[in-house]
Amino acid sequence: MTRRRIIIVDDHPLFRAALKQTLAGGDATILVEEAGDLAELNKALEAERDCDLVLLDLNMPGVRGFSGLLLLRAQYPDIPVMIISAVEEDTVVRRAFELGAAGYLHKSVGPTEIRRSIETVLSGEVFVPEGVSVGSDDDQSALMRRLATLTPQQVRVLMMLSDGLMNKQIAYELTISEATVKAHVSAILQKLDVDSRTQAVIAAARIEQGQFEALFSAGIAKP
């Protein structure tokens, strides 16, 4: 009997437990693990790389905008990532797919819909919420496609640039040389088709704006 391994990444233990029960209750073919943040997820995947699906919440401590999704898609391109979030804003859903999400599930749906959507993704298909169109193409979509080409380390460097860190500080945080940081910055500028660090930071801020506006309007996050 082939077991399918699913890892839930969410900082709310009660939600993880409820979702785990919904997915694995009485089904011996599904192994569900839990992670409270990306660090715990990385430990689980380092211990055993084989994983059929990661269920990722967008709004967690230590994650800015879509940076968590960007990191996972860059670091583990063969593992499908499905977003499960309280945010139902169509723009946020579209951006998630543009960054490589295999599905997007609203936390407000019931157990039957949860199981159906996850089975869809496990079967190799993409699950798009009803009523959402993901085929639109605009300047933001082009930016998302460029961001999706960043390596995991380049994503980390870009987020640190957004935090205002200088090359020396980034090198210390990532335990790499300043020359390596400079090489990453140059690659980021080239991939994002921008001319300066400032423009790269503006590009990073743009990918967060739509998501955080939706979080604020839903009362999930505070400005």
PDB file of C-alpha atoms in Angstrom:
ATOM      1  CA  MET A   1       0.000   0.000   0.000  1.00  0.00           C
ATOM      2  CA  THR A   2       1.473   3.322  -1.107  1.00  0.00           C
ATOM      3  CA  ARG A   3       1.227   6.021   1.539  1.00  0.00           C
ATOM      4  CA  ARG A   4       0.965   9.663   0.583  1.00  0.00           C
ATOM      5  CA  ARG A   5       2.825  12.108   2.804  1.00  0.00           C
ATOM      6  CA  ILE A   6       1.309  15.541   3.399  1.00  0.00           C
ATOM      7  CA  ILE A   7       2.874  18.248   5.581  1.00  0.00           C
ATOM      8  CA  ILE A   8       0.706  21.033   7.017  1.00  0.00           C
ATOM      9  CA  VAL A   9       2.605  24.291   7.637  1.00  0.00           C
ATOM     10  CA  ASP A  10       0.623  26.659   9.847  1.00  0.00           C
ATOM     11  CA  ASP A  11       1.433  28.475  13.094  1.00  0.00           C
ATOM     12  CA  HIS A  12      -1.938  27.635  14.702  1.00  0.00           C
ATOM     13  CA  PRO A  13      -1.800  24.189  16.391  1.00  0.00           C
ATOM     14  CA  LEU A  14      -5.579  23.851  16.667  1.00  0.00           C
ATOM     15  CA  PHE A  15      -6.049  24.456  12.952  1.00  0.00           C
ATOM     16  CA  ARG A  16      -3.290  21.982  12.093  1.00  0.00           C
ATOM     17  CA  ALA A  17      -4.868  19.351  14.323  1.00  0.00           C
ATOM     18  CA  ALA A  18      -8.335  19.866  12.828  1.00  0.00           C
ATOM     19  CA  LEU A  19      -7.011  19.728   9.272  1.00  0.00           C
ATOM     20  CA  LYS A  20      -4.947  16.633  10.063  1.00  0.00           C
ATOM     21  CA  GLN A  21      -8.044  14.892  11.397  1.00  0.00           C
ATOM     22  CA  THR A  22      -9.995  15.875   8.286  1.00  0.00           C
ATOM     23  CA  LEU A  23      -7.326  14.478   5.977  1.00  0.00           C
ATOM     24  CA  ALA A  24      -6.047  11.400   7.771  1.00  0.00           C
ATOM     25  CA  GLY A  25      -8.890  10.316  10.024  1.00  0.00           C
ATOM     26  CA  GLY A  26      -9.277   6.594   9.354  1.00  0.00           C
ATOM     27  CA  ASP A  27      -7.322   6.671   6.060  1.00  0.00           C
ATOM     28  CA  ALA A  28      -4.220   4.496   6.331  1.00  0.00           C
ATOM     29  CA  THR A  29      -2.997   5.633   2.906  1.00  0.00           C
ATOM     30  CA  ILE A  30      -2.366   9.217   4.068  1.00  0.00           C
ATOM     31  CA  LEU A  31       0.414  10.236   6.444  1.00  0.00           C
ATOM     32  CA  VAL A  32      -0.056  13.787   7.708  1.00  0.00           C
ATOM     33  CA  GLU A  33       2.728  15.677   9.478  1.00  0.00           C
ATOM     34  CA  GLU A  34       2.680  19.140  11.041  1.00  0.00           C
ATOM     35  CA  ALA A  35       5.112  22.071  11.015  1.00  0.00           C
ATOM     36  CA  GLY A  36       4.666  25.364  12.841  1.00  0.00           C
ATOM     37  CA  ASP A  37       6.900  27.336  10.488  1.00  0.00           C
ATOM     38  CA  LEU A  38       9.249  26.997   7.511  1.00  0.00           C
ATOM     39  CA  ALA A  39      12.181  26.015   9.726  1.00  0.00           C
ATOM     40  CA  GLU A  40      10.258  22.989  11.026  1.00  0.00           C
ATOM     41  CA  LEU A  41       9.200  22.128   7.487  1.00  0.00           C
ATOM     42  CA  ASN A  42      12.816  22.226   6.300  1.00  0.00           C
ATOM     43  CA  LYS A  43      13.830  19.874   9.117  1.00  0.00           C
ATOM     44  CA  ALA A  44      11.097  17.438   8.120  1.00  0.00           C
ATOM     45  CA  LEU A  45      12.102  17.538   4.450  1.00  0.00           C
ATOM     46  CA  GLU A  46      15.805  17.228   5.250  1.00  0.00           C
ATOM     47  CA  ALA A  47      15.017  14.101   7.257  1.00  0.00           C
ATOM     48  CA  GLU A  48      12.871  12.679   4.446  1.00  0.00           C
ATOM     49  CA  ARG A  49      12.724  14.468   1.083  1.00  0.00           C
ATOM     50  CA  ASP A  50       9.903  12.305  -0.267  1.00  0.00           C
ATOM     51  CA  CYS A  51       6.709  14.335   0.124  1.00  0.00           C
ATOM     52  CA  ASP A  52       3.524  14.377  -1.954  1.00  0.00           C
ATOM     53  CA  LEU A  53       2.128  17.749  -0.888  1.00  0.00           C
ATOM     54  CA  VAL A  54       2.831  20.743   1.339  1.00  0.00           C
ATOM     55  CA  LEU A  55      -0.144  22.732   2.630  1.00  0.00           C
ATOM     56  CA  LEU A  56       1.131  26.248   3.347  1.00  0.00           C
ATOM     57  CA  ASP A  57      -0.486  29.149   5.176  1.00  0.00           C
ATOM     58  CA  LEU A  58       0.561  32.521   3.760  1.00  0.00           C
ATOM     59  CA  ASN A  59       0.300  34.448   7.017  1.00  0.00           C
ATOM     60  CA  MET A  60       2.897  33.159   9.484  1.00  0.00           C
ATOM     61  CA  PRO A  61       5.613  34.675  11.660  1.00  0.00           C
ATOM     62  CA  GLY A  62       8.862  35.030   9.751  1.00  0.00           C
ATOM     63  CA  VAL A  63       7.165  35.029   6.349  1.00  0.00           C
ATOM     64  CA  ARG A  64       6.668  38.221   4.356  1.00  0.00           C
ATOM     65  CA  GLY A  65       4.229  38.310   1.491  1.00  0.00           C
ATOM     66  CA  PHE A  66       4.736  35.349  -0.789  1.00  0.00           C
ATOM     67  CA  SER A  67       8.324  34.778   0.346  1.00  0.00           C
ATOM     68  CA  GLY A  68       7.468  31.418   1.925  1.00  0.00           C
ATOM     69  CA  LEU A  69       5.940  30.155  -1.310  1.00  0.00           C
ATOM     70  CA  LEU A  70       8.862  31.536  -3.317  1.00  0.00           C
ATOM     71  CA  LEU A  71      11.370  29.759  -1.070  1.00  0.00           C
ATOM     72  CA  LEU A  72       9.565  26.429  -1.172  1.00  0.00           C
ATOM     73  CA  ARG A  73       9.094  26.440  -4.937  1.00  0.00           C
ATOM     74  CA  ALA A  74      12.761  27.338  -5.442  1.00  0.00           C
ATOM     75  CA  GLN A  75      14.166  24.903  -2.896  1.00  0.00           C
ATOM     76  CA  TYR A  76      11.819  21.963  -3.512  1.00  0.00           C
ATOM     77  CA  PRO A  77      10.554  22.367  -7.093  1.00  0.00           C
ATOM     78  CA  ASP A  78       9.338  18.752  -7.274  1.00  0.00           C
ATOM     79  CA  ILE A  79       7.032  19.048  -4.250  1.00  0.00           C
ATOM     80  CA  PRO A  80       3.575  20.534  -4.948  1.00  0.00           C
ATOM     81  CA  VAL A  81       2.645  23.419  -2.652  1.00  0.00           C
ATOM     82  CA  MET A  82      -0.997  24.188  -1.996  1.00  0.00           C
ATOM     83  CA  ILE A  83      -1.903  27.430  -0.257  1.00  0.00           C
ATOM     84  CA  ILE A  84      -4.518  27.183   2.476  1.00  0.00           C
ATOM     85  CA  SER A  85      -5.442  30.632   3.698  1.00  0.00           C
ATOM     86  CA  ALA A  86      -8.173  32.787   5.198  1.00  0.00           C
ATOM     87  CA  VAL A  87      -7.541  35.335   2.440  1.00  0.00           C
ATOM     88  CA  GLU A  88     -10.090  35.010  -0.360  1.00  0.00           C
ATOM     89  CA  GLU A  89      -9.028  38.032  -2.440  1.00  0.00           C
ATOM     90  CA  ASP A  90      -8.939  36.989  -6.113  1.00  0.00           C
ATOM     91  CA  THR A  91      -5.751  38.961  -6.790  1.00  0.00           C
ATOM     92  CA  VAL A  92      -3.902  37.137  -4.010  1.00  0.00           C
ATOM     93  CA  VAL A  93      -5.102  33.785  -5.344  1.00  0.00           C
ATOM     94  CA  ARG A  94      -3.904  34.632  -8.870  1.00  0.00           C
ATOM     95  CA  ARG A  95      -0.486  35.761  -7.627  1.00  0.00           C
ATOM     96  CA  ALA A  96      -0.054  32.492  -5.726  1.00  0.00           C
ATOM     97  CA  PHE A  97      -0.593  30.501  -8.921  1.00  0.00           C
ATOM     98  CA  GLU A  98       1.775  32.770 -10.838  1.00  0.00           C
ATOM     99  CA  LEU A  99       4.438  31.870  -8.278  1.00  0.00           C
ATOM    100  CA  GLY A 100       3.896  28.158  -8.774  1.00  0.00           C
ATOM    101  CA  ALA A 101       1.194  27.110  -6.293  1.00  0.00           C
ATOM    102  CA  ALA A 102      -0.520  23.834  -7.212  1.00  0.00           C
ATOM    103  CA  GLY A 103      -3.744  24.874  -5.525  1.00  0.00           C
ATOM    104  CA  TYR A 104      -5.403  27.458  -3.325  1.00  0.00           C
ATOM    105  CA  LEU A 105      -7.870  26.507  -0.624  1.00  0.00           C
ATOM    106  CA  HIS A 106      -9.915  28.895   1.500  1.00  0.00           C
ATOM    107  CA  LYS A 107      -9.971  28.037   5.203  1.00  0.00           C
ATOM    108  CA  SER A 108     -13.696  28.678   5.268  1.00  0.00           C
ATOM    109  CA  VAL A 109     -14.603  25.596   3.183  1.00  0.00           C
ATOM    110  CA  GLY A 110     -15.900  22.383   4.692  1.00  0.00           C
ATOM    111  CA  PRO A 111     -14.253  18.954   5.079  1.00  0.00           C
ATOM    112  CA  THR A 112     -15.710  17.531   1.860  1.00  0.00           C
ATOM    113  CA  GLU A 113     -14.329  20.391  -0.235  1.00  0.00           C
ATOM    114  CA  ILE A 114     -10.974  20.168   1.544  1.00  0.00           C
ATOM    115  CA  ARG A 115     -10.608  16.482   0.738  1.00  0.00           C
ATOM    116  CA  ARG A 116     -11.777  16.978  -2.859  1.00  0.00           C
ATOM    117  CA  SER A 117      -9.335  19.806  -3.542  1.00  0.00           C
ATOM    118  CA  ILE A 118      -6.391  17.955  -2.041  1.00  0.00           C
ATOM    119  CA  GLU A 119      -7.205  14.787  -3.983  1.00  0.00           C
ATOM    120  CA  THR A 120      -7.211  16.936  -7.115  1.00  0.00           C
ATOM    121  CA  VAL A 121      -3.690  18.178  -6.425  1.00  0.00           C
ATOM    122  CA  LEU A 122      -2.430  14.745  -5.360  1.00  0.00           C
ATOM    123  CA  SER A 123      -3.645  13.380  -8.698  1.00  0.00           C
ATOM    124  CA  GLY A 124      -1.345  15.823 -10.474  1.00  0.00           C
ATOM    125  CA  GLU A 125      -3.881  18.477 -11.377  1.00  0.00           C
ATOM    126  CA  VAL A 126      -4.187  22.102 -10.251  1.00  0.00           C
ATOM    127  CA  PHE A 127      -7.026  23.139  -7.952  1.00  0.00           C
ATOM    128  CA  VAL A 128      -8.397  26.638  -8.591  1.00  0.00           C
ATOM    129  CA  PRO A 129     -11.193  28.011  -6.361  1.00  0.00           C
ATOM    130  CA  GLU A 130     -14.513  28.363  -8.133  1.00  0.00           C
ATOM    131  CA  GLY A 131     -15.046  31.761  -9.733  1.00  0.00           C
ATOM    132  CA  VAL A 132     -11.358  32.695  -9.853  1.00  0.00           C
ATOM    133  CA  SER A 133      -9.663  33.280 -13.205  1.00  0.00           C
ATOM    134  CA  VAL A 134      -5.920  32.665 -13.205  1.00  0.00           C
ATOM    135  CA  GLY A 135      -5.268  33.322 -16.877  1.00  0.00           C
ATOM    136  CA  SER A 136      -4.906  37.116 -16.704  1.00  0.00           C
ATOM    137  CA  ASP A 137      -1.623  38.695 -17.757  1.00  0.00           C
ATOM    138  CA  ASP A 138      -0.354  42.114 -16.673  1.00  0.00           C
ATOM    139  CA  ASP A 139       2.834  43.837 -15.515  1.00  0.00           C
ATOM    140  CA  GLN A 140       2.475  42.273 -12.079  1.00  0.00           C
ATOM    141  CA  SER A 141       2.122  38.817 -13.650  1.00  0.00           C
ATOM    142  CA  ALA A 142       5.366  39.352 -15.562  1.00  0.00           C
ATOM    143  CA  LEU A 143       7.095  40.355 -12.324  1.00  0.00           C
ATOM    144  CA  MET A 144       5.803  37.218 -10.618  1.00  0.00           C
ATOM    145  CA  ARG A 145       7.229  35.046 -13.372  1.00  0.00           C
ATOM    146  CA  ARG A 146      10.612  36.724 -12.967  1.00  0.00           C
ATOM    147  CA  LEU A 147      10.510  36.303  -9.191  1.00  0.00           C
ATOM    148  CA  ALA A 148       9.771  32.606  -9.661  1.00  0.00           C
ATOM    149  CA  THR A 149      13.184  32.211 -11.344  1.00  0.00           C
ATOM    150  CA  LEU A 150      15.085  33.223  -8.172  1.00  0.00           C
ATOM    151  CA  THR A 151      17.050  30.577  -6.305  1.00  0.00           C
ATOM    152  CA  PRO A 152      16.322  29.997  -2.581  1.00  0.00           C
ATOM    153  CA  GLN A 153      19.391  31.993  -1.570  1.00  0.00           C
ATOM    154  CA  GLN A 154      18.454  34.826  -3.918  1.00  0.00           C
ATOM    155  CA  VAL A 155      14.986  34.956  -2.345  1.00  0.00           C
ATOM    156  CA  ARG A 156      16.589  35.225   1.097  1.00  0.00           C
ATOM    157  CA  VAL A 157      18.928  37.977  -0.073  1.00  0.00           C
ATOM    158  CA  LEU A 158      16.037  39.895  -1.657  1.00  0.00           C
ATOM    159  CA  MET A 159      14.006  39.737   1.553  1.00  0.00           C
ATOM    160  CA  MET A 160      17.008  40.978   3.547  1.00  0.00           C
ATOM    161  CA  LEU A 161      17.491  43.815   1.074  1.00  0.00           C
ATOM    162  CA  SER A 162      13.853  44.672   1.709  1.00  0.00           C
ATOM    163  CA  ASP A 163      14.614  44.810   5.429  1.00  0.00           C
ATOM    164  CA  GLY A 164      17.311  47.393   4.730  1.00  0.00           C
ATOM    165  CA  LEU A 165      20.301  45.152   5.456  1.00  0.00           C
ATOM    166  CA  MET A 166      23.633  45.984   3.858  1.00  0.00           C
ATOM    167  CA  ASN A 167      25.836  43.409   2.107  1.00  0.00           C
ATOM    168  CA  LYS A 168      28.018  42.912   5.192  1.00  0.00           C
ATOM    169  CA  GLN A 169      24.971  42.228   7.374  1.00  0.00           C
ATOM    170  CA  ILE A 170      23.471  39.830   4.832  1.00  0.00           C
ATOM    171  CA  ALA A 171      26.786  37.982   4.581  1.00  0.00           C
ATOM    172  CA  TYR A 172      26.845  37.590   8.383  1.00  0.00           C
ATOM    173  CA  GLU A 173      23.238  36.369   8.574  1.00  0.00           C
ATOM    174  CA  LEU A 174      23.691  33.826   5.774  1.00  0.00           C
ATOM    175  CA  THR A 175      27.288  32.895   6.726  1.00  0.00           C
ATOM    176  CA  ILE A 176      28.588  33.656   3.247  1.00  0.00           C
ATOM    177  CA  SER A 177      31.161  36.133   1.930  1.00  0.00           C
ATOM    178  CA  GLU A 178      30.350  39.685   0.881  1.00  0.00           C
ATOM    179  CA  ALA A 179      31.527  38.795  -2.618  1.00  0.00           C
ATOM    180  CA  THR A 180      28.907  36.048  -2.744  1.00  0.00           C
ATOM    181  CA  VAL A 181      26.243  38.494  -1.569  1.00  0.00           C
ATOM    182  CA  LYS A 182      27.248  40.911  -4.330  1.00  0.00           C
ATOM    183  CA  ALA A 183      26.980  38.095  -6.874  1.00  0.00           C
ATOM    184  CA  HIS A 184      23.492  37.248  -5.620  1.00  0.00           C
ATOM    185  CA  VAL A 185      22.427  40.902  -5.783  1.00  0.00           C
ATOM    186  CA  SER A 186      23.695  41.173  -9.361  1.00  0.00           C
ATOM    187  CA  ALA A 187      21.788  38.029 -10.327  1.00  0.00           C
ATOM    188  CA  ILE A 188      18.625  39.357  -8.664  1.00  0.00           C
ATOM    189  CA  LEU A 189      18.845  42.631 -10.566  1.00  0.00           C
ATOM    190  CA  GLN A 190      19.304  40.771 -13.824  1.00  0.00           C
ATOM    191  CA  LYS A 191      16.444  38.334 -13.228  1.00  0.00           C
ATOM    192  CA  LEU A 192      14.031  41.079 -12.131  1.00  0.00           C
ATOM    193  CA  ASP A 193      15.174  43.304 -15.011  1.00  0.00           C
ATOM    194  CA  VAL A 194      15.926  46.258 -12.734  1.00  0.00           C
ATOM    195  CA  ASP A 195      18.962  48.520 -12.464  1.00  0.00           C
ATOM    196  CA  SER A 196      19.431  49.029  -8.723  1.00  0.00           C
ATOM    197  CA  ARG A 197      18.933  47.546  -5.278  1.00  0.00           C
ATOM    198  CA  THR A 198      16.243  50.141  -4.640  1.00  0.00           C
ATOM    199  CA  GLN A 199      14.269  49.001  -7.668  1.00  0.00           C
ATOM    200  CA  ALA A 200      14.622  45.388  -6.554  1.00  0.00           C
ATOM    201  CA  VAL A 201      13.241  46.285  -3.121  1.00  0.00           C
ATOM    202  CA  ILE A 202      10.324  48.119  -4.763  1.00  0.00           C
ATOM    203  CA  ALA A 203       9.629  45.004  -6.842  1.00  0.00           C
ATOM    204  CA  ALA A 204       9.645  42.859  -3.693  1.00  0.00           C
ATOM    205  CA  ALA A 205       7.268  45.290  -1.991  1.00  0.00           C
ATOM    206  CA  ARG A 206       4.869  45.045  -4.917  1.00  0.00           C
ATOM    207  CA  ILE A 207       4.472  41.293  -4.501  1.00  0.00           C
ATOM    208  CA  GLU A 208       3.509  41.827  -0.857  1.00  0.00           C
ATOM    209  CA  GLN A 209       1.139  44.745  -1.289  1.00  0.00           C
ATOM    210  CA  GLY A 210      -1.886  42.914  -2.631  1.00  0.00           C
ATOM    211  CA  GLN A 211      -1.646  40.156  -0.054  1.00  0.00           C
ATOM    212  CA  PHE A 212      -1.233  42.423   2.944  1.00  0.00           C
ATOM    213  CA  GLU A 213      -4.068  44.701   1.825  1.00  0.00           C
ATOM    214  CA  ALA A 214      -6.301  41.657   1.757  1.00  0.00           C
ATOM    215  CA  LEU A 215      -5.094  40.570   5.195  1.00  0.00           C
ATOM    216  CA  PHE A 216      -5.794  44.016   6.638  1.00  0.00           C
ATOM    217  CA  SER A 217      -9.281  44.176   5.139  1.00  0.00           C
ATOM    218  CA  ALA A 218     -10.041  40.738   6.544  1.00  0.00           C
ATOM    219  CA  GLY A 219      -8.799  41.772   9.987  1.00  0.00           C
ATOM    220  CA  ILE A 220      -6.127  39.048   9.978  1.00  0.00           C
ATOM    221  CA  ALA A 221      -3.111  41.330  10.114  1.00  0.00           C
ATOM    222  CA  LYS A 222      -2.350  44.800  11.403  1.00  0.00           C
ATOM    223  CA  PRO A 223      -0.538  47.507   9.411  1.00  0.00           C
TER     224      PRO A 223
END
